[in-house]
Short mmCIF file of N, CA and C in Angstrom, two decimals:
data_model
loop_
_atom_site.label_atom_id
_atom_site.label_comp_id
_atom_site.label_asym_id
_atom_site.label_seq_id
_atom_site.Cartn_x
_atom_site.Cartn_y
_atom_site.Cartn_z
N MET A 79 145.80 123.50 36.13
CA MET A 79 144.38 123.34 36.42
C MET A 79 144.02 124.15 37.65
N GLN A 80 143.12 125.03 37.46
CA GLN A 80 142.71 125.87 38.57
C GLN A 80 141.56 125.21 39.31
N GLY A 81 141.50 125.48 40.64
CA GLY A 81 140.42 124.92 41.47
C GLY A 81 140.69 123.51 41.95
N VAL A 82 141.76 122.91 41.50
CA VAL A 82 142.10 121.54 41.93
C VAL A 82 143.26 121.66 42.91
N HIS A 83 143.04 121.13 44.08
CA HIS A 83 144.08 121.20 45.11
C HIS A 83 144.81 119.86 45.18
N ILE A 84 146.05 119.93 45.35
CA ILE A 84 146.85 118.71 45.49
C ILE A 84 146.75 118.27 46.95
N MET A 85 146.23 117.06 47.14
CA MET A 85 146.00 116.58 48.50
C MET A 85 147.26 116.03 49.13
N PHE A 86 148.18 115.56 48.36
CA PHE A 86 149.41 114.99 48.90
C PHE A 86 150.58 115.88 48.55
N GLU A 87 151.36 116.07 49.58
CA GLU A 87 152.54 116.90 49.36
C GLU A 87 153.61 116.07 48.70
N LYS A 88 154.16 116.57 47.70
CA LYS A 88 155.22 115.86 46.99
C LYS A 88 156.51 116.02 47.77
N LEU A 89 157.12 114.87 48.08
CA LEU A 89 158.37 114.92 48.82
C LEU A 89 159.51 115.15 47.84
N THR A 90 160.19 116.17 48.08
CA THR A 90 161.31 116.47 47.19
C THR A 90 162.63 116.21 47.88
N ASN A 91 162.56 116.05 49.23
CA ASN A 91 163.79 115.83 49.98
C ASN A 91 163.99 114.33 50.16
N PRO A 92 165.02 113.72 49.60
CA PRO A 92 165.25 112.27 49.71
C PRO A 92 165.45 111.81 51.15
N GLU A 93 165.95 112.65 52.05
CA GLU A 93 166.17 112.25 53.44
C GLU A 93 164.84 111.98 54.13
N GLU A 94 163.81 112.78 53.86
CA GLU A 94 162.50 112.57 54.46
C GLU A 94 161.89 111.25 54.00
N ARG A 95 162.09 110.91 52.74
CA ARG A 95 161.57 109.65 52.22
C ARG A 95 162.25 108.47 52.92
N GLY A 96 163.51 108.54 53.18
CA GLY A 96 164.25 107.48 53.87
C GLY A 96 163.78 107.31 55.30
N GLN A 97 163.48 108.40 55.98
CA GLN A 97 163.02 108.31 57.36
C GLN A 97 161.67 107.61 57.45
N VAL A 98 160.78 107.89 56.52
CA VAL A 98 159.49 107.21 56.49
C VAL A 98 159.68 105.71 56.28
N GLY A 99 160.58 105.30 55.42
CA GLY A 99 160.84 103.88 55.16
C GLY A 99 161.41 103.17 56.37
N ILE A 100 162.33 103.82 57.08
CA ILE A 100 162.93 103.21 58.27
C ILE A 100 161.87 103.03 59.36
N GLY A 101 161.00 104.02 59.55
CA GLY A 101 159.92 103.91 60.53
C GLY A 101 159.00 102.74 60.24
N THR A 102 158.65 102.59 58.97
CA THR A 102 157.79 101.46 58.57
C THR A 102 158.48 100.14 58.83
N LEU A 103 159.78 100.07 58.52
CA LEU A 103 160.55 98.85 58.74
C LEU A 103 160.61 98.49 60.23
N ILE A 104 160.80 99.49 61.08
CA ILE A 104 160.85 99.24 62.53
C ILE A 104 159.52 98.71 63.03
N VAL A 105 158.42 99.32 62.58
CA VAL A 105 157.09 98.84 62.98
C VAL A 105 156.88 97.41 62.50
N PHE A 106 157.30 97.09 61.28
CA PHE A 106 157.14 95.75 60.73
C PHE A 106 157.93 94.73 61.56
N ILE A 107 159.18 95.08 61.88
CA ILE A 107 160.02 94.16 62.68
C ILE A 107 159.40 93.95 64.05
N ALA A 108 158.89 95.01 64.65
CA ALA A 108 158.26 94.89 65.97
C ALA A 108 157.05 93.96 65.90
N MET A 109 156.26 94.08 64.83
CA MET A 109 155.09 93.22 64.68
C MET A 109 155.51 91.75 64.52
N VAL A 110 156.58 91.51 63.77
CA VAL A 110 157.07 90.14 63.57
C VAL A 110 157.56 89.56 64.90
N LEU A 111 158.28 90.37 65.68
CA LEU A 111 158.77 89.90 66.98
C LEU A 111 157.61 89.57 67.93
N VAL A 112 156.62 90.45 67.97
CA VAL A 112 155.46 90.19 68.83
C VAL A 112 154.74 88.92 68.40
N ALA A 113 154.58 88.74 67.09
CA ALA A 113 153.92 87.54 66.58
C ALA A 113 154.73 86.28 66.92
N ALA A 114 156.06 86.38 66.81
CA ALA A 114 156.91 85.23 67.13
C ALA A 114 156.82 84.86 68.60
N ILE A 115 156.84 85.88 69.48
CA ILE A 115 156.73 85.62 70.92
C ILE A 115 155.37 85.00 71.25
N ALA A 116 154.31 85.56 70.66
CA ALA A 116 152.97 85.02 70.91
C ALA A 116 152.86 83.58 70.43
N ALA A 117 153.45 83.28 69.27
CA ALA A 117 153.43 81.91 68.76
C ALA A 117 154.18 80.97 69.69
N GLY A 118 155.32 81.43 70.22
CA GLY A 118 156.09 80.60 71.16
C GLY A 118 155.29 80.30 72.41
N VAL A 119 154.60 81.30 72.95
CA VAL A 119 153.77 81.10 74.15
C VAL A 119 152.64 80.12 73.86
N LEU A 120 152.00 80.27 72.70
CA LEU A 120 150.90 79.36 72.35
C LEU A 120 151.38 77.92 72.20
N ILE A 121 152.53 77.75 71.55
CA ILE A 121 153.07 76.39 71.36
C ILE A 121 153.43 75.78 72.71
N SER A 122 154.06 76.59 73.58
CA SER A 122 154.44 76.10 74.91
C SER A 122 153.20 75.70 75.71
N THR A 123 152.19 76.56 75.68
CA THR A 123 150.95 76.27 76.41
C THR A 123 150.27 75.02 75.87
N ALA A 124 150.24 74.91 74.54
CA ALA A 124 149.63 73.73 73.92
C ALA A 124 150.37 72.46 74.33
N GLY A 125 151.70 72.53 74.40
CA GLY A 125 152.48 71.36 74.82
C GLY A 125 152.19 70.97 76.25
N GLN A 126 152.08 71.97 77.14
CA GLN A 126 151.77 71.68 78.54
C GLN A 126 150.38 71.08 78.69
N LEU A 127 149.42 71.64 77.96
CA LEU A 127 148.06 71.11 78.03
C LEU A 127 147.99 69.68 77.50
N GLN A 128 148.75 69.40 76.45
CA GLN A 128 148.77 68.05 75.90
C GLN A 128 149.34 67.07 76.92
N ALA A 129 150.46 67.48 77.57
CA ALA A 129 151.07 66.60 78.57
C ALA A 129 150.13 66.36 79.74
N GLN A 130 149.45 67.43 80.20
CA GLN A 130 148.49 67.27 81.29
C GLN A 130 147.33 66.37 80.87
N GLY A 131 146.87 66.55 79.63
CA GLY A 131 145.77 65.72 79.13
C GLY A 131 146.16 64.25 79.06
N GLU A 132 147.39 63.98 78.61
CA GLU A 132 147.85 62.60 78.53
C GLU A 132 147.96 61.98 79.92
N ALA A 133 148.52 62.77 80.87
CA ALA A 133 148.65 62.26 82.24
C ALA A 133 147.29 61.98 82.85
N THR A 134 146.35 62.90 82.62
CA THR A 134 145.00 62.70 83.15
C THR A 134 144.34 61.48 82.52
N GLY A 135 144.54 61.31 81.21
CA GLY A 135 143.98 60.15 80.52
C GLY A 135 144.55 58.85 81.05
N GLU A 136 145.88 58.83 81.31
CA GLU A 136 146.50 57.62 81.84
C GLU A 136 145.98 57.31 83.24
N ASP A 137 145.83 58.36 84.07
CA ASP A 137 145.31 58.15 85.42
C ASP A 137 143.88 57.62 85.37
N SER A 138 143.07 58.21 84.48
CA SER A 138 141.68 57.77 84.36
C SER A 138 141.61 56.34 83.87
N GLN A 139 142.48 56.00 82.91
CA GLN A 139 142.50 54.63 82.39
C GLN A 139 142.90 53.64 83.48
N SER A 140 143.90 54.04 84.31
CA SER A 140 144.33 53.16 85.38
C SER A 140 143.22 52.94 86.39
N GLN A 141 142.48 54.00 86.70
CA GLN A 141 141.40 53.88 87.67
C GLN A 141 140.28 52.98 87.17
N VAL A 142 140.16 52.85 85.86
CA VAL A 142 139.12 52.00 85.30
C VAL A 142 139.61 50.57 85.10
N SER A 143 140.84 50.41 84.61
CA SER A 143 141.30 49.09 84.20
C SER A 143 142.12 48.35 85.26
N ASP A 144 142.80 49.07 86.16
CA ASP A 144 143.69 48.40 87.12
C ASP A 144 142.93 47.90 88.34
N THR A 145 141.99 47.03 88.11
CA THR A 145 141.20 46.45 89.20
C THR A 145 141.58 44.99 89.38
N VAL A 146 141.12 44.43 90.50
CA VAL A 146 141.30 42.99 90.73
C VAL A 146 139.95 42.31 90.58
N THR A 147 140.01 41.03 90.32
CA THR A 147 138.80 40.22 90.22
C THR A 147 138.83 39.18 91.33
N VAL A 148 137.74 39.09 92.09
CA VAL A 148 137.64 38.07 93.13
C VAL A 148 137.17 36.78 92.47
N VAL A 149 138.06 35.79 92.44
CA VAL A 149 137.74 34.54 91.73
C VAL A 149 137.24 33.45 92.69
N HIS A 150 137.50 33.63 93.99
CA HIS A 150 137.05 32.62 94.97
C HIS A 150 136.97 33.30 96.32
N SER A 151 135.95 32.95 97.10
CA SER A 151 135.80 33.57 98.42
C SER A 151 135.19 32.58 99.39
N VAL A 152 135.84 32.44 100.54
CA VAL A 152 135.32 31.56 101.59
C VAL A 152 135.42 32.28 102.93
N GLY A 153 134.56 31.85 103.85
CA GLY A 153 134.61 32.36 105.21
C GLY A 153 134.86 31.22 106.17
N GLU A 154 135.71 31.48 107.17
CA GLU A 154 135.95 30.49 108.22
C GLU A 154 134.99 30.76 109.36
N THR A 155 134.40 29.70 109.91
CA THR A 155 133.39 29.86 110.96
C THR A 155 133.92 29.38 112.31
N ASP A 156 133.24 29.83 113.37
CA ASP A 156 133.58 29.38 114.72
C ASP A 156 132.47 28.48 115.25
N SER A 157 132.53 28.16 116.52
CA SER A 157 131.55 27.24 117.10
C SER A 157 130.16 27.85 117.21
N ASN A 158 130.07 29.18 117.05
CA ASN A 158 128.77 29.86 117.09
C ASN A 158 128.17 30.02 115.70
N ASN A 159 128.75 29.33 114.72
CA ASN A 159 128.29 29.41 113.33
C ASN A 159 128.38 30.84 112.78
N THR A 160 129.39 31.54 113.22
CA THR A 160 129.63 32.91 112.78
C THR A 160 130.89 32.95 111.94
N VAL A 161 130.87 33.71 110.86
CA VAL A 161 132.07 33.85 110.02
C VAL A 161 133.02 34.82 110.71
N THR A 162 134.23 34.31 111.00
CA THR A 162 135.21 35.11 111.74
C THR A 162 136.41 35.51 110.88
N GLN A 163 136.50 34.94 109.69
CA GLN A 163 137.62 35.28 108.81
C GLN A 163 137.20 35.14 107.36
N LEU A 164 137.62 36.10 106.52
CA LEU A 164 137.36 36.05 105.09
C LEU A 164 138.66 35.75 104.35
N ASN A 165 138.58 34.87 103.36
CA ASN A 165 139.71 34.57 102.48
C ASN A 165 139.26 34.81 101.04
N LEU A 166 139.77 35.87 100.44
CA LEU A 166 139.39 36.23 99.07
C LEU A 166 140.56 35.98 98.13
N THR A 167 140.35 35.10 97.17
CA THR A 167 141.38 34.85 96.15
C THR A 167 141.15 35.82 95.00
N VAL A 168 142.16 36.64 94.70
CA VAL A 168 142.02 37.67 93.68
C VAL A 168 143.09 37.52 92.62
N MET A 169 142.80 38.07 91.44
CA MET A 169 143.78 38.13 90.37
C MET A 169 143.57 39.43 89.60
N ARG A 170 144.55 39.81 88.79
CA ARG A 170 144.43 41.02 87.98
C ARG A 170 143.28 40.89 86.99
N SER A 171 142.56 42.00 86.82
CA SER A 171 141.53 42.02 85.77
C SER A 171 142.22 42.10 84.41
N PRO A 172 141.56 41.67 83.33
CA PRO A 172 142.17 41.75 82.00
C PRO A 172 142.55 43.19 81.66
N GLY A 173 143.78 43.36 81.17
CA GLY A 173 144.25 44.68 80.77
C GLY A 173 144.84 45.50 81.90
N ALA A 174 144.85 44.97 83.11
CA ALA A 174 145.36 45.73 84.25
C ALA A 174 146.89 45.69 84.29
N SER A 175 147.47 46.74 84.85
CA SER A 175 148.92 46.77 85.08
C SER A 175 149.22 46.00 86.35
N ALA A 176 150.52 45.98 86.74
CA ALA A 176 150.90 45.32 87.98
C ALA A 176 150.18 45.97 89.15
N ILE A 177 149.69 45.16 90.07
CA ILE A 177 148.92 45.66 91.21
C ILE A 177 149.67 45.34 92.50
N GLN A 178 149.95 46.41 93.26
CA GLN A 178 150.64 46.29 94.55
C GLN A 178 149.59 46.13 95.65
N LEU A 179 149.32 44.91 96.05
CA LEU A 179 148.26 44.67 97.04
C LEU A 179 148.62 45.22 98.41
N GLU A 180 149.91 45.29 98.73
CA GLU A 180 150.31 45.82 100.04
C GLU A 180 150.10 47.34 100.12
N GLU A 181 149.89 47.99 98.96
CA GLU A 181 149.61 49.43 98.96
C GLU A 181 148.11 49.70 98.84
N ALA A 182 147.32 48.65 98.79
CA ALA A 182 145.87 48.80 98.65
C ALA A 182 145.24 49.09 100.01
N THR A 183 144.01 49.58 99.96
CA THR A 183 143.19 49.71 101.16
C THR A 183 141.85 49.03 100.88
N ILE A 184 141.20 48.61 101.95
CA ILE A 184 139.89 47.96 101.82
C ILE A 184 138.91 48.65 102.75
N HIS A 185 137.84 49.18 102.18
CA HIS A 185 136.76 49.74 102.99
C HIS A 185 135.77 48.60 103.29
N TYR A 186 135.60 48.32 104.57
CA TYR A 186 134.74 47.23 105.02
C TYR A 186 133.51 47.83 105.69
N THR A 187 132.32 47.51 105.16
CA THR A 187 131.08 48.06 105.72
C THR A 187 130.08 46.93 105.92
N SER A 188 129.64 46.78 107.17
CA SER A 188 128.57 45.83 107.48
C SER A 188 127.51 46.57 108.28
N SER A 189 126.52 45.85 108.77
CA SER A 189 125.46 46.50 109.53
C SER A 189 125.96 47.00 110.88
N SER A 190 127.13 46.49 111.32
CA SER A 190 127.62 46.84 112.66
C SER A 190 128.89 47.67 112.67
N THR A 191 129.56 47.80 111.53
CA THR A 191 130.82 48.53 111.53
C THR A 191 131.13 49.07 110.14
N SER A 192 131.97 50.08 110.12
CA SER A 192 132.47 50.63 108.85
C SER A 192 133.89 51.10 109.11
N ASP A 193 134.85 50.43 108.48
CA ASP A 193 136.26 50.71 108.74
C ASP A 193 137.07 50.63 107.45
N THR A 194 138.25 51.27 107.49
CA THR A 194 139.21 51.18 106.39
C THR A 194 140.38 50.32 106.85
N LEU A 195 140.61 49.24 106.11
CA LEU A 195 141.69 48.31 106.44
C LEU A 195 142.92 48.62 105.61
N VAL A 196 144.09 48.42 106.21
CA VAL A 196 145.35 48.59 105.51
C VAL A 196 146.12 47.27 105.56
N SER A 197 147.15 47.18 104.75
CA SER A 197 147.96 45.96 104.74
C SER A 197 148.67 45.78 106.08
N SER A 198 148.78 44.55 106.52
CA SER A 198 149.48 44.27 107.78
C SER A 198 150.95 44.67 107.68
N ALA A 199 151.48 44.74 106.45
CA ALA A 199 152.88 45.13 106.27
C ALA A 199 153.10 46.61 106.57
N SER A 200 152.03 47.41 106.53
CA SER A 200 152.18 48.84 106.76
C SER A 200 152.17 49.21 108.24
N GLY A 201 151.79 48.27 109.10
CA GLY A 201 151.75 48.55 110.53
C GLY A 201 150.60 49.46 110.89
N GLY A 202 150.72 50.15 112.01
CA GLY A 202 149.67 51.07 112.43
C GLY A 202 148.63 50.39 113.30
N THR A 203 147.65 51.18 113.70
CA THR A 203 146.63 50.68 114.62
C THR A 203 145.29 50.44 113.94
N ALA A 204 145.22 50.65 112.63
CA ALA A 204 143.96 50.43 111.90
C ALA A 204 143.75 48.93 111.71
N PRO A 205 142.50 48.51 111.48
CA PRO A 205 142.27 47.11 111.11
C PRO A 205 143.10 46.77 109.88
N HIS A 206 143.51 45.53 109.77
CA HIS A 206 144.43 45.19 108.68
C HIS A 206 144.00 43.90 107.98
N PHE A 207 144.64 43.71 106.84
CA PHE A 207 144.48 42.47 106.07
C PHE A 207 145.87 41.98 105.69
N SER A 208 145.97 40.72 105.35
CA SER A 208 147.25 40.18 104.88
C SER A 208 147.07 39.58 103.49
N VAL A 209 148.17 39.47 102.76
CA VAL A 209 148.11 38.91 101.40
C VAL A 209 149.17 37.83 101.26
N SER A 210 148.86 36.81 100.47
CA SER A 210 149.82 35.74 100.25
C SER A 210 150.85 36.10 99.19
N ASN A 211 150.48 37.00 98.28
CA ASN A 211 151.37 37.44 97.20
C ASN A 211 151.21 38.96 97.09
N PRO A 212 152.22 39.74 97.48
CA PRO A 212 152.04 41.20 97.55
C PRO A 212 151.89 41.91 96.22
N VAL A 213 152.42 41.32 95.13
CA VAL A 213 152.38 42.00 93.83
C VAL A 213 151.85 41.04 92.77
N LEU A 214 150.82 41.50 92.05
CA LEU A 214 150.29 40.71 90.93
C LEU A 214 150.85 41.30 89.65
N THR A 215 151.77 40.58 89.02
CA THR A 215 152.42 41.09 87.81
C THR A 215 152.04 40.31 86.56
N GLU A 216 151.81 39.03 86.70
CA GLU A 216 151.53 38.17 85.55
C GLU A 216 150.03 37.91 85.41
N SER A 217 149.60 37.73 84.18
CA SER A 217 148.21 37.37 83.93
C SER A 217 147.93 36.00 84.51
N GLY A 218 146.85 35.87 85.25
CA GLY A 218 146.50 34.59 85.87
C GLY A 218 147.12 34.38 87.24
N GLU A 219 148.02 35.27 87.66
CA GLU A 219 148.64 35.15 88.98
C GLU A 219 147.62 35.48 90.06
N GLU A 220 147.63 34.72 91.16
CA GLU A 220 146.63 34.90 92.20
C GLU A 220 147.27 35.28 93.53
N SER A 221 146.45 35.87 94.39
CA SER A 221 146.86 36.18 95.76
C SER A 221 145.64 36.02 96.64
N VAL A 222 145.86 35.59 97.88
CA VAL A 222 144.76 35.43 98.82
C VAL A 222 144.80 36.59 99.82
N ILE A 223 143.71 37.35 99.87
CA ILE A 223 143.56 38.42 100.87
C ILE A 223 142.83 37.82 102.06
N THR A 224 143.46 37.89 103.23
CA THR A 224 142.89 37.33 104.45
C THR A 224 142.53 38.45 105.41
N ILE A 225 141.28 38.43 105.88
CA ILE A 225 140.80 39.44 106.82
C ILE A 225 140.26 38.74 108.07
N ASP A 226 140.92 38.99 109.19
CA ASP A 226 140.46 38.47 110.47
C ASP A 226 139.38 39.41 111.00
N LEU A 227 138.15 38.92 111.04
CA LEU A 227 137.02 39.77 111.43
C LEU A 227 136.89 39.93 112.95
N THR A 228 137.76 39.25 113.71
CA THR A 228 137.71 39.37 115.18
C THR A 228 138.72 40.39 115.70
N GLN A 229 139.38 41.11 114.83
CA GLN A 229 140.38 42.09 115.27
C GLN A 229 139.74 43.13 116.20
N THR A 230 140.44 43.45 117.26
CA THR A 230 139.93 44.47 118.19
C THR A 230 140.02 45.87 117.60
N GLU A 231 140.76 46.03 116.50
CA GLU A 231 140.89 47.35 115.88
C GLU A 231 139.61 47.80 115.17
N PHE A 232 138.71 46.89 114.87
CA PHE A 232 137.45 47.27 114.24
C PHE A 232 136.65 48.16 115.19
N SER A 233 135.94 49.12 114.60
CA SER A 233 135.17 50.05 115.42
C SER A 233 133.88 49.43 115.94
N GLY A 234 133.49 48.32 115.38
CA GLY A 234 132.28 47.61 115.81
C GLY A 234 132.46 46.13 115.58
N THR A 235 131.34 45.41 115.57
CA THR A 235 131.40 43.97 115.33
C THR A 235 131.50 43.70 113.84
N ALA A 236 132.59 43.08 113.42
CA ALA A 236 132.81 42.83 111.99
C ALA A 236 132.45 41.41 111.58
N THR A 237 132.33 40.51 112.55
CA THR A 237 131.98 39.13 112.20
C THR A 237 130.59 39.09 111.57
N LEU A 238 130.37 38.06 110.77
CA LEU A 238 129.13 37.98 109.98
C LEU A 238 128.29 36.77 110.40
N GLU A 239 127.02 37.04 110.62
CA GLU A 239 126.07 35.97 110.91
C GLU A 239 125.49 35.43 109.60
N GLU A 240 124.69 34.39 109.70
CA GLU A 240 124.05 33.82 108.51
C GLU A 240 123.25 34.89 107.77
N GLY A 241 123.46 34.98 106.47
CA GLY A 241 122.69 35.90 105.64
C GLY A 241 123.06 37.37 105.77
N GLU A 242 123.96 37.71 106.68
CA GLU A 242 124.34 39.11 106.86
C GLU A 242 125.33 39.52 105.77
N GLU A 243 125.17 40.73 105.26
CA GLU A 243 126.03 41.21 104.17
C GLU A 243 127.11 42.16 104.68
N ALA A 244 128.25 42.12 103.99
CA ALA A 244 129.30 43.10 104.22
C ALA A 244 129.85 43.50 102.84
N GLU A 245 129.99 44.80 102.63
CA GLU A 245 130.54 45.28 101.35
C GLU A 245 132.01 45.62 101.52
N LEU A 246 132.82 45.13 100.60
CA LEU A 246 134.25 45.41 100.62
C LEU A 246 134.61 46.16 99.34
N ASN A 247 135.21 47.33 99.51
CA ASN A 247 135.72 48.10 98.38
C ASN A 247 137.24 47.99 98.41
N ILE A 248 137.79 47.25 97.46
CA ILE A 248 139.24 47.06 97.39
C ILE A 248 139.80 48.13 96.46
N ILE A 249 140.61 49.03 97.02
CA ILE A 249 141.14 50.16 96.26
C ILE A 249 142.65 49.99 96.13
N ASP A 250 143.14 49.85 94.89
CA ASP A 250 144.57 49.63 94.71
C ASP A 250 145.33 50.95 94.64
N GLN A 251 146.65 50.87 94.32
CA GLN A 251 147.52 52.04 94.38
C GLN A 251 147.15 53.10 93.35
N SER A 252 146.45 52.74 92.29
CA SER A 252 146.07 53.72 91.26
C SER A 252 144.72 54.37 91.56
N GLY A 253 144.02 53.87 92.57
CA GLY A 253 142.70 54.38 92.88
C GLY A 253 141.57 53.56 92.28
N ALA A 254 141.92 52.52 91.53
CA ALA A 254 140.89 51.66 90.94
C ALA A 254 140.19 50.88 92.06
N THR A 255 138.87 50.76 91.94
CA THR A 255 138.07 50.15 93.01
C THR A 255 137.36 48.90 92.52
N THR A 256 137.48 47.84 93.30
CA THR A 256 136.74 46.60 93.07
C THR A 256 135.74 46.44 94.21
N VAL A 257 134.48 46.26 93.88
CA VAL A 257 133.44 46.10 94.91
C VAL A 257 133.08 44.62 95.02
N PHE A 258 133.12 44.12 96.25
CA PHE A 258 132.76 42.72 96.50
C PHE A 258 131.82 42.68 97.70
N VAL A 259 130.76 41.90 97.59
CA VAL A 259 129.80 41.76 98.69
C VAL A 259 129.91 40.34 99.24
N ALA A 260 130.26 40.26 100.53
CA ALA A 260 130.35 38.97 101.21
C ALA A 260 129.04 38.70 101.95
N GLN A 261 128.50 37.50 101.78
CA GLN A 261 127.25 37.13 102.47
C GLN A 261 127.27 35.64 102.77
N PRO A 262 127.45 35.28 104.04
CA PRO A 262 127.41 33.86 104.40
C PRO A 262 126.02 33.29 104.13
N PRO A 263 125.96 32.05 103.75
CA PRO A 263 124.65 31.45 103.46
C PRO A 263 123.86 31.17 104.74
N ASP A 264 122.59 30.97 104.57
CA ASP A 264 121.76 30.53 105.71
C ASP A 264 122.03 29.04 105.96
N GLY A 265 121.80 28.63 107.19
CA GLY A 265 121.91 27.20 107.52
C GLY A 265 123.32 26.75 107.81
N ILE A 266 124.18 27.61 108.37
CA ILE A 266 125.52 27.18 108.77
C ILE A 266 125.39 26.23 109.96
N THR A 267 126.11 25.12 109.90
CA THR A 267 126.06 24.13 110.98
C THR A 267 127.42 24.02 111.66
N ALA A 268 127.45 23.29 112.76
CA ALA A 268 128.70 23.12 113.52
C ALA A 268 129.74 22.35 112.71
N ASP A 269 129.29 21.61 111.72
CA ASP A 269 130.23 20.83 110.89
C ASP A 269 130.89 21.68 109.82
N ASP A 270 130.39 22.90 109.62
CA ASP A 270 130.94 23.77 108.57
C ASP A 270 132.12 24.58 109.12
N ASN A 271 133.30 24.24 108.67
CA ASN A 271 134.47 25.03 109.03
C ASN A 271 134.66 26.18 108.03
N TYR A 272 134.25 25.93 106.79
CA TYR A 272 134.37 26.94 105.74
C TYR A 272 133.03 27.03 105.00
N VAL A 273 132.64 28.23 104.67
CA VAL A 273 131.41 28.42 103.89
C VAL A 273 131.68 29.41 102.77
N PRO A 274 131.00 29.28 101.65
CA PRO A 274 131.18 30.27 100.58
C PRO A 274 130.55 31.60 101.01
N VAL A 275 131.19 32.68 100.62
CA VAL A 275 130.65 34.00 100.94
C VAL A 275 130.62 34.86 99.68
#
């Protein structure tokens, strides 16, 4: 056929055909290796992200559920009808893990002072609180948190007059926060050694 050009050269040498096949095979193997390495990196990264996500979820859950509940609260008064000591009976909230009260901190804020209290077992010069039971492990188990409001370590006057409010943020070892507001009632008399707060 005249006027028709052959666009592809016919390979007549078998060695040239073999070289083309080997080159294709090498490229294919390289692509498989790259894909395998990329898949390994993706799987590893996915595993790390999953582990981080689970850890973050557990921490978030602890911060929400590992709180204490104040079931009873009283204040001890002095001859000036001023509350000088708080006694808070606390227990684990439903679904909470074991709570280490000696590792907790309490932010105490009133109209005259704002301080962070630590457990008396930890020592130091900060205002402190004491507990009757350092670890709440069982459901229904209670502990009494006692705060002496006359401590000289307070930055201001921590004692409470009639009707005066103080906010306590009880933060346990997981970061979970329980907010409690103490407020002595009006009409404290000299006969009142203890008043509800």
